[in-house]
Coordinates of C-alpha atoms and ligand atoms in Angstrom, one line a residue:
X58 CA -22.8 147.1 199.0
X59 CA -19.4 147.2 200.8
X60 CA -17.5 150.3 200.5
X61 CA -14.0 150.3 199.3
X62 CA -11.8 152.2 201.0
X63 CA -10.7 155.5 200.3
X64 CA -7.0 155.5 198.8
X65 CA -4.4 156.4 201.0
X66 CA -3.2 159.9 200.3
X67 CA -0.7 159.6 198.3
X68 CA 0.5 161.0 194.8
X69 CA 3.3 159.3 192.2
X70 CA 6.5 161.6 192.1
X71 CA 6.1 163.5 188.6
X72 CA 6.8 162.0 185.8
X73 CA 10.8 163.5 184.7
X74 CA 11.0 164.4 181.1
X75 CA 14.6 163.1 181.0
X76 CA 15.2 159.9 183.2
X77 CA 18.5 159.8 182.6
X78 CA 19.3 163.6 183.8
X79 CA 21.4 163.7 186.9
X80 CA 19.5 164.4 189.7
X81 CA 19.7 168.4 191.2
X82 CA 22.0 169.1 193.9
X83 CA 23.9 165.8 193.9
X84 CA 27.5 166.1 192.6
X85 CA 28.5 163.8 190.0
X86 CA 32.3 163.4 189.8
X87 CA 33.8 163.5 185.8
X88 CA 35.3 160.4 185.0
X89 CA 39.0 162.4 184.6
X90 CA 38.7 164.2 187.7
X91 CA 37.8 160.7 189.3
X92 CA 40.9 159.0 188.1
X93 CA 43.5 161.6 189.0
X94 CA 41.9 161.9 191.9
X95 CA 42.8 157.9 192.6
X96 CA 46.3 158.5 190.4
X97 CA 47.4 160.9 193.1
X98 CA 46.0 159.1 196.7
X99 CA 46.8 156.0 195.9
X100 CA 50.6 154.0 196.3
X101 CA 52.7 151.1 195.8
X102 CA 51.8 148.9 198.4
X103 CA 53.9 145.5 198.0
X104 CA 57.2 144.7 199.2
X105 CA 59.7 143.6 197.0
X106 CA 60.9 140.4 196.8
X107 CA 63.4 138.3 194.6
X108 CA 63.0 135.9 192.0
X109 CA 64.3 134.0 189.5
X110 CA 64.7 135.3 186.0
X111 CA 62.9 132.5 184.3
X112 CA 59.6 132.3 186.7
X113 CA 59.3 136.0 187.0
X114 CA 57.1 136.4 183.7
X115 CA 54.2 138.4 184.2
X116 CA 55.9 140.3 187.6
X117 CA 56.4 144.2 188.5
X118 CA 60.2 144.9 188.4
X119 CA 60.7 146.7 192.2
X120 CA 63.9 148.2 190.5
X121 CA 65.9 148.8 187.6
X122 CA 67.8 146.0 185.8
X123 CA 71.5 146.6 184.2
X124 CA 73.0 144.0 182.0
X125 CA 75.4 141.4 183.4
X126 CA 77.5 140.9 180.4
X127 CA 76.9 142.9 176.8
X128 CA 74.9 140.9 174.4
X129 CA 76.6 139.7 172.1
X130 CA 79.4 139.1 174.3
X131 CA 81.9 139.0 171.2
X132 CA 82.0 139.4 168.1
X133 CA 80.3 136.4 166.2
X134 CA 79.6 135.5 162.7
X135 CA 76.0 136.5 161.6
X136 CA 76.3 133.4 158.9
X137 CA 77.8 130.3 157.4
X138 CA 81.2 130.8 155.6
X139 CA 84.3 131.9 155.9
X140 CA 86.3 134.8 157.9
X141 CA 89.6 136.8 157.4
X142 CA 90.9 140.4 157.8
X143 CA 89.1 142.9 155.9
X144 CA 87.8 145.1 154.1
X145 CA 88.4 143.4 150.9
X146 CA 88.7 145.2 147.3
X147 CA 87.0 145.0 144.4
X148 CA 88.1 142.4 142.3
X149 CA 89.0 138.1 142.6
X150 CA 90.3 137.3 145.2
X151 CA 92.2 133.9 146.4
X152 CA 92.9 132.7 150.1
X153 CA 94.3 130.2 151.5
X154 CA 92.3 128.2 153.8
X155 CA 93.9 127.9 157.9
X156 CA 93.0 124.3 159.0
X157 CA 90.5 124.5 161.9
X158 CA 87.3 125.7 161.8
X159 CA 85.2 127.8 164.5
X160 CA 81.4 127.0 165.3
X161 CA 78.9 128.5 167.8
X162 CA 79.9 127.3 171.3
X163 CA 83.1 125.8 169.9
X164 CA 85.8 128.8 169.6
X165 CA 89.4 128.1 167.2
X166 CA 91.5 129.4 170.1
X167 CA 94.5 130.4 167.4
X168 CA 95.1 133.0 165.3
X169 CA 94.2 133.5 161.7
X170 CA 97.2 134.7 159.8
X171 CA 96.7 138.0 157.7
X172 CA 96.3 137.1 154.1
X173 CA 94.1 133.5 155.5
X174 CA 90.6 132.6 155.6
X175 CA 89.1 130.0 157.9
X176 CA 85.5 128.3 158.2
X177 CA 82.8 129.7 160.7
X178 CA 79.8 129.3 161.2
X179 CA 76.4 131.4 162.5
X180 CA 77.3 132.8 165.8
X181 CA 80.6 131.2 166.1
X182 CA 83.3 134.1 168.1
X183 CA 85.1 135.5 165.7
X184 CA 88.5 133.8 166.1
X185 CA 91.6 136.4 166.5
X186 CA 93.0 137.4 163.3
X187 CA 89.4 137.7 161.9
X188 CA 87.0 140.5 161.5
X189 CA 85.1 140.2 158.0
X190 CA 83.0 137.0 156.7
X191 CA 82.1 135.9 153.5
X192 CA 78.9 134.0 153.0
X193 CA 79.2 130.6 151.7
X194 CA 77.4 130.7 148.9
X195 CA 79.7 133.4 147.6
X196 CA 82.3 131.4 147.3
X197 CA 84.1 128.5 145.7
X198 CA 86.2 126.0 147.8
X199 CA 88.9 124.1 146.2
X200 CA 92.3 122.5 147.1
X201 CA 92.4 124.2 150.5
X202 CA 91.4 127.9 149.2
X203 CA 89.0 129.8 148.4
X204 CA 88.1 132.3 145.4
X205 CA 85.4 135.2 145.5
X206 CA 84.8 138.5 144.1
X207 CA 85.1 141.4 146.3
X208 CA 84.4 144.3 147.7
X209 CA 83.5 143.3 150.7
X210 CA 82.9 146.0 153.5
X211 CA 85.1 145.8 156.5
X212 CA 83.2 143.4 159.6
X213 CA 80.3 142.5 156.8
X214 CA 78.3 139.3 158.2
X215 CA 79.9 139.6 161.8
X216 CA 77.5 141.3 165.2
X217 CA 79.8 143.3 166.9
X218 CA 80.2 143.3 171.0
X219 CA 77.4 144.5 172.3
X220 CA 76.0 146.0 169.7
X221 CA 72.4 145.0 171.2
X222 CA 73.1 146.0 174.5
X223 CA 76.6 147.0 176.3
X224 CA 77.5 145.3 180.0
X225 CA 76.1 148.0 182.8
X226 CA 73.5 149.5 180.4
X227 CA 69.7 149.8 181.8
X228 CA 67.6 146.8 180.1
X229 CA 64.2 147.0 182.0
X230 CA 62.9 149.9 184.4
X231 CA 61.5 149.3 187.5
X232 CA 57.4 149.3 187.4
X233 CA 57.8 146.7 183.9
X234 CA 55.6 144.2 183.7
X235 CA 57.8 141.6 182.5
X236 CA 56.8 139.9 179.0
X237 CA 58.4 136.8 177.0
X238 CA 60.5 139.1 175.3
X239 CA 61.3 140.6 178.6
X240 CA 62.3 137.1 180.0
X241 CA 64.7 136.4 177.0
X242 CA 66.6 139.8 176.9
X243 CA 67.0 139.1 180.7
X244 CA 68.8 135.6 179.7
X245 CA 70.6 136.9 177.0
X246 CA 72.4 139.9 179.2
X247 CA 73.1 137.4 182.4
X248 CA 70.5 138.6 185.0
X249 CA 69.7 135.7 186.3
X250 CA 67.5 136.9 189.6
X251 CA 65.1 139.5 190.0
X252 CA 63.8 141.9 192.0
X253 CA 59.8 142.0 191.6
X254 CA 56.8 143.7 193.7
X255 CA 54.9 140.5 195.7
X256 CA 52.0 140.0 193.4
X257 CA 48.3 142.5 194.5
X258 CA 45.9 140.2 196.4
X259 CA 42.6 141.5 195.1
X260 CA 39.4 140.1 196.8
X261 CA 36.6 140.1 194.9
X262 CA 33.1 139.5 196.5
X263 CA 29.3 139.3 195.3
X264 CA 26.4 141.4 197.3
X265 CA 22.8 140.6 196.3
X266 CA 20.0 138.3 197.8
X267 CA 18.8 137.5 194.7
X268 CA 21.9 135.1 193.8
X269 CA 23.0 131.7 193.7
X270 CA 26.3 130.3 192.5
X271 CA 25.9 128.2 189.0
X272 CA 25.5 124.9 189.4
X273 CA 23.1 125.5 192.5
X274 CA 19.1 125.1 192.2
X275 CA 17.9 129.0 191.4
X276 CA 14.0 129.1 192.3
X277 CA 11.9 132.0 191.2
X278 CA 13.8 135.9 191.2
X279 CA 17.2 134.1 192.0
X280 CA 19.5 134.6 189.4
X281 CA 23.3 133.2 188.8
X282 CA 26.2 135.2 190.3
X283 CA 27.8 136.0 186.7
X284 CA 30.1 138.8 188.7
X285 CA 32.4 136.7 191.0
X286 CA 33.9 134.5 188.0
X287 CA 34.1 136.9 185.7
X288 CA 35.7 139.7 187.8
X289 CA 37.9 136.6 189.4
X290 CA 39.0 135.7 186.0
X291 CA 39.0 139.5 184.5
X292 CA 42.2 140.1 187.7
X293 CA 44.3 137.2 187.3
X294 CA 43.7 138.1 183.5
X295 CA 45.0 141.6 184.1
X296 CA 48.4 140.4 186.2
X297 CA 47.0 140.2 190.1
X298 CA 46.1 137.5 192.8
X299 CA 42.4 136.4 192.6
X300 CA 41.1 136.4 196.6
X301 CA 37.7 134.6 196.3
X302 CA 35.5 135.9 199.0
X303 CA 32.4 134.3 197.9
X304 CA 28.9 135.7 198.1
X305 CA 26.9 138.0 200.2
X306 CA 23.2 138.6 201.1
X307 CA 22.2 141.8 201.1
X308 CA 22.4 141.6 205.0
X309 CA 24.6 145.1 206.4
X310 CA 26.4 142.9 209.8
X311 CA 27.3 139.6 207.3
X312 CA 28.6 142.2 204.8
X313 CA 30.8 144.0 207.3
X314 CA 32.1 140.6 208.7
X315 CA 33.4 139.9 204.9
X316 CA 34.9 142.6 204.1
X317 CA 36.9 142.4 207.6
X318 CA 38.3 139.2 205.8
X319 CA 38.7 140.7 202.8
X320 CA 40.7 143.3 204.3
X321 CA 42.9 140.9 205.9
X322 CA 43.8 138.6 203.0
X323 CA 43.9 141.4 200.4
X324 CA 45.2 144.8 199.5
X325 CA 42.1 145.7 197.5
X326 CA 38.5 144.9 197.8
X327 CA 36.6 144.9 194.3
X328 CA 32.8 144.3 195.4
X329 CA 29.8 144.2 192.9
X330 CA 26.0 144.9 193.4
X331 CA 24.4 147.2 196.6
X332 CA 26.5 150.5 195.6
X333 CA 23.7 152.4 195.2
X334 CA 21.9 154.3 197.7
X335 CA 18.4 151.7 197.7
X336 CA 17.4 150.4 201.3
X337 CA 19.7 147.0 200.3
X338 CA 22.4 148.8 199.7
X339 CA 24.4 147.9 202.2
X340 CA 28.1 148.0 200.3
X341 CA 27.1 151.6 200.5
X342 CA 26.0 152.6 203.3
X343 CA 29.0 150.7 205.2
X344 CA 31.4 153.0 203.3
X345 CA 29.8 155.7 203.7
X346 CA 29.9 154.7 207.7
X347 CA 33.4 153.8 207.7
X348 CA 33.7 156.8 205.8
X349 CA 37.6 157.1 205.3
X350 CA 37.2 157.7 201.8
X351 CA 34.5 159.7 200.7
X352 CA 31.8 157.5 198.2
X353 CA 32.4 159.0 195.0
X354 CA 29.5 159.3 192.4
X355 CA 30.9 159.3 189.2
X356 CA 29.3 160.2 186.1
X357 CA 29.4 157.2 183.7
X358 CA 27.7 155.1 181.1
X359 CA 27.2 152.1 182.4
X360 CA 28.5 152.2 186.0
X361 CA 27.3 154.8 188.3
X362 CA 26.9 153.9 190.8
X363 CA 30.7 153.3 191.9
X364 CA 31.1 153.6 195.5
X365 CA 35.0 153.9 196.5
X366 CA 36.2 153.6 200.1
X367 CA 38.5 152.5 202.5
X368 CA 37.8 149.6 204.6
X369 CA 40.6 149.0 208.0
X370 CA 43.2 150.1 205.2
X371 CA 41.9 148.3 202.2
X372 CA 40.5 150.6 199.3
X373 CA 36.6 149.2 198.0
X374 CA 35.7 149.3 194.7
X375 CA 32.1 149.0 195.4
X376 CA 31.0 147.8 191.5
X377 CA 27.7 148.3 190.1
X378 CA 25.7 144.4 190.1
X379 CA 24.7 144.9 186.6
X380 CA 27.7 142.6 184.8
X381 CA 28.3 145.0 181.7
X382 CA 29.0 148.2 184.4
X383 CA 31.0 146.0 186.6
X384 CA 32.9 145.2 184.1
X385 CA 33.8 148.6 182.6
X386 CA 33.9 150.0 185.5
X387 CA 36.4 147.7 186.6
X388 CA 38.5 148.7 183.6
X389 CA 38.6 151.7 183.6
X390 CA 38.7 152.7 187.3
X391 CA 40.4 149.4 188.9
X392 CA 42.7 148.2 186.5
X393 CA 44.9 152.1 186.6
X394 CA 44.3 152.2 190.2
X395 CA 45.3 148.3 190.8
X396 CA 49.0 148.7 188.6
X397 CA 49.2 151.5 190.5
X398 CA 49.2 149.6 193.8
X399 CA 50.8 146.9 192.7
X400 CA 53.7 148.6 191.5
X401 CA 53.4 149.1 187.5
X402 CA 52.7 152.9 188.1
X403 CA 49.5 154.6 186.4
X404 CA 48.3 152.7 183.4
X405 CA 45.7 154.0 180.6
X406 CA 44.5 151.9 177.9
X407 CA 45.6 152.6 174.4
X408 CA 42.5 153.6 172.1
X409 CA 42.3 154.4 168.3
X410 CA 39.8 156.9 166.4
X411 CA 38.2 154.7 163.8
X412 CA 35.3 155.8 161.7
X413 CA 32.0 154.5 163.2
X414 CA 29.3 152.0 161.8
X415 CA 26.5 153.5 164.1
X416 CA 24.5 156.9 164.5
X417 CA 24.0 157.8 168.5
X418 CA 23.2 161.1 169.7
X419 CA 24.4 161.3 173.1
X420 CA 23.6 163.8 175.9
X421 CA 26.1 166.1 178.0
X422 CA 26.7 164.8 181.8
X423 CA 28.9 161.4 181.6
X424 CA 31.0 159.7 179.5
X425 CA 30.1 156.9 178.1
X426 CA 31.2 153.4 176.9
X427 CA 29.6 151.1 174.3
X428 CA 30.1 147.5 173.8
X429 CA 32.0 147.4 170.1
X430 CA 33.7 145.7 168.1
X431 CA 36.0 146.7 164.5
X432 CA 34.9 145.2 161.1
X433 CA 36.1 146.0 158.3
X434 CA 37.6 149.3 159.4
X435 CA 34.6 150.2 161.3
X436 CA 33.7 150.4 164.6
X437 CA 30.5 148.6 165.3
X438 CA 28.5 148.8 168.3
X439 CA 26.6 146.3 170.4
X440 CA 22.4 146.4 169.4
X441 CA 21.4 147.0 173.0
X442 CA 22.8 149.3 175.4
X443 CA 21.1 147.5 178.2
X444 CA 23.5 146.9 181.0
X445 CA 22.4 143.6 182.3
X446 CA 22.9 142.0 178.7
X447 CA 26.0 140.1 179.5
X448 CA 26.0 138.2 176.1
X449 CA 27.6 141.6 174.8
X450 CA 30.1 141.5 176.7
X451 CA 31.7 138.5 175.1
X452 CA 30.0 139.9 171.5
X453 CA 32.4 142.9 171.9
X454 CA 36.1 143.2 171.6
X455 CA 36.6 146.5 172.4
X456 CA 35.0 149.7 173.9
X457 CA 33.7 152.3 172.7
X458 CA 34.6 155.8 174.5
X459 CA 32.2 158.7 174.3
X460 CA 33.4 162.0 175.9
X461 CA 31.5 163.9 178.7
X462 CA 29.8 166.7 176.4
X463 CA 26.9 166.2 174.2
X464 CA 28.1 163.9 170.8
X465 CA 25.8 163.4 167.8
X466 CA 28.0 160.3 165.9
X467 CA 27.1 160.0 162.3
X468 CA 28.2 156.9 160.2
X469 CA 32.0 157.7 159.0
X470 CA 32.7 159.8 161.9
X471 CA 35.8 159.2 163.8
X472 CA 35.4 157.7 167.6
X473 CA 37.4 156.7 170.3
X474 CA 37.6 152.4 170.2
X475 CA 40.3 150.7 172.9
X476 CA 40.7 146.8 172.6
X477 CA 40.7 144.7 174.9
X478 CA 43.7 143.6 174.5
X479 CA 44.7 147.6 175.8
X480 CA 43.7 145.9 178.8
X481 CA 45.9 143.1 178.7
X482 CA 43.1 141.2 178.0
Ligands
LIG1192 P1 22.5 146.2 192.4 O1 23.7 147.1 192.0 O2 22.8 145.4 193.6 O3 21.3 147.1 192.5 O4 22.2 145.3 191.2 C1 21.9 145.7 189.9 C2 21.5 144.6 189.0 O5 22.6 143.7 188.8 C3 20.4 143.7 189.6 O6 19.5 143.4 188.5 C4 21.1 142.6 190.2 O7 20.3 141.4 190.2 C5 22.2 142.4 189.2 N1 23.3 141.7 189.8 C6 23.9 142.1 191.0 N2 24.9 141.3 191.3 C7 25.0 140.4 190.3 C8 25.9 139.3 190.0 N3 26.9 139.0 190.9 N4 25.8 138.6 188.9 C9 24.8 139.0 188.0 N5 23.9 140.0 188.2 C10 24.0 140.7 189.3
LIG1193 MG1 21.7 144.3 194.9

């Protein structure tokens, strides 16, 4: 009979009672301290350059506007009808009609004698002579008058100059984002050009052997690269320049070759996968080299790890690989730290306390964030917590944020839930 050999002489670690406690010794940083730790080291890092009114939606303002001319510019009718000098007592009253009439973008260039009324229409300039209207439909025309029953308050149914916004006053701060409604109240007060931040080149990059771009044959333990399109699509979503730097093995001298690129085509490097501290983990360990930022561990749910560095001047977001922590993380760390680069200053998303749909107990160490979504009032929260189930992701509309102590939620009770739309998404 052949002997087997004896075992080599080795024991499993212990079992832990609590896999998810945070390892002794290590120093997880809070998610707070984290971000104002970022808030205060990082800067505006664009130039500024000018643009046209019209193609600057979506752009940082680099400095204040002031209005070009008052809006309105003159006083204008606020309806169809007729105009005089006011204020008119109770009573009926008869005018006689002056012969002309004044309609928006077609001025009477007389004067409207006291004691006359003339025809004007929505936002024709008041002509001089007149400073009250009357609608139409509160009136009778006949024989070149008209007869209606007053009072009638002094400048009713006129907009007086610049009663929206006066020539010289401040319209839009520097660090704006600038809307739709931004672009029209810039055309209504006369600014015509612009001066906006150059838009934030962010370079996004995949790190994994394991993946293959759709569309690509993926054999046995190769899985797609969900990461790169949705983080590409997740930073021209939130207002910055997609820099597609494609994919990565988990091979340490090709992975210090990209991010050279990427650190020459872009002011900030968003990687996902090998942030941990694994033998492939070379995003990692080629921070923690270069070593001009030290790797922050940040205690979160889902995300740690999150590796931050510099690379030859660019700051790394080294993401998590699985989808749902890259994802949050990148909301919640980038997106603050990216407006604040690009310009738009320090931005947190708006949340609401809604009454929950779920019971979760929930143990002191890290904040945490749950897929949700609000029905009916309530916040609901994805089935799984698993961090590689991407289909949550697009099941949620929202997140749900937990704060660092321990939490037992009970249906009813209120919780923290931030849209995405808080995220300009
Ligand atoms: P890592 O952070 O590299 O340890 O990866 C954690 C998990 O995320 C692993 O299951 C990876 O296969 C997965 N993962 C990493 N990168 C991607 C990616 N770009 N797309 C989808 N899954 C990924
Ligand atoms: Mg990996």
């Amino acid at each position: 009979m052949i002997k087997q050999p004896a075992p080599p002489d080795i024991a499993p670690p212990p079992l832990r009672n609590d896999c998810f406690a945070l390892p002794a010794g290590v120093n997880w940083t809070p998610v707070d301290e984290a971000l104002a730790l970022l808030r205060e080291r990082l800067r505006p890092v664009k130039a500024a350059i000018s643009m046209r009114s019209v193609r600057a939606f979506g752009h940082i303002l680099a400095t204040d506007v002031v209005a070009a001319r008052s809006n309105p510019p003159q006083p204008n009718s606020a309806v169809d009808g007729y105009g005089f000098a006011g204020a008119i007592p109770e009573g009926a009253h008869v005018f006689p009609l002056a012969e002309g009439r004044a309609a928006a973008g077609v001025p009477f260039n007389g004067t409207v004698p006291a004691g006359q009324a003339i025809r004007v229409l929505t936002g024709a300039a008041l002509p001089a002579g007149v400073n009250t209207v009357i609608l139409e439909e509160d009136v009778n025309v006949r024989d070149g008058h008209i007869a209606f029953h007053g009072p009638l308050k002094l400048r009713a149914n006129t907009r007086q100059a610049g009663e929206d916004v006066k020539a010289g006053d401040l319209v839009l701060p520097a660090g704006r984002r600038l809307t739709s409604a931004d672009i029209g109240l810039l055309a209504a007060v006369g600014v015509a050009e612009v001066n906006v931040y150059a838009p934030l080149r962010v370079a996004v990059m995949s790190t994994g052997d394991e993946l293959v771009s759709p569309g690509e044959p993926a054999g046995l333990g190769q899985i797609f690269d969900a990461n790169r399109p949705m983080l590409l699509s997740l930073v021209e979503q939130m207002g910055f320049e997609p820099v597609d730097l494609g994919r990565v093995g988990d091979d340490p001298d090709v992975l210090r070759a990209r991010l050279n690129k990427a650190a020459e085509q872009a002011d900030v490097i968003l990687t996902s996968g090998g942030a941990s501290a694994g033998d492939e983990d070379h995003v990692s360990g080629l921070l923690r080299q270069a070593g001009a930022m030290q790797q922050w561990r940040i205690a979160l749910k889902p995300g740690r790890p999150l590796a931050l560095g510099m690379w030859n001047g660019a700051p790394v977001f080294g993401l998590p690989g699985n989808p749902v922590a890259a994802l949050v993380c990148t909301l919640i760390f980038a997106r603050p730290a990216l407006s604040l680069m690009a310009g738009a200053g320090w931005q947190m998303p708006l949340g609401f306390d809604l009454p929950a749909a779920f019971e979760k107990r929930k143990k002191p160490g890290r904040r945490e964030y749950l897929r949700a979504r609000v029905r009916d009032g309530r916040v609901e929260a994805f089935h799984s917590e698993g961090s590689g189930r991407i289909s949550g992701l697009s099941w949620s509309e929202g997140l749900v944020e937990i704060e660092d102590g321990a939490r037992h939620i009970a249906p009813g009770d209120p919780i923290r839930f931030i849209p995405y739309s808080s995220f300009n998404l």
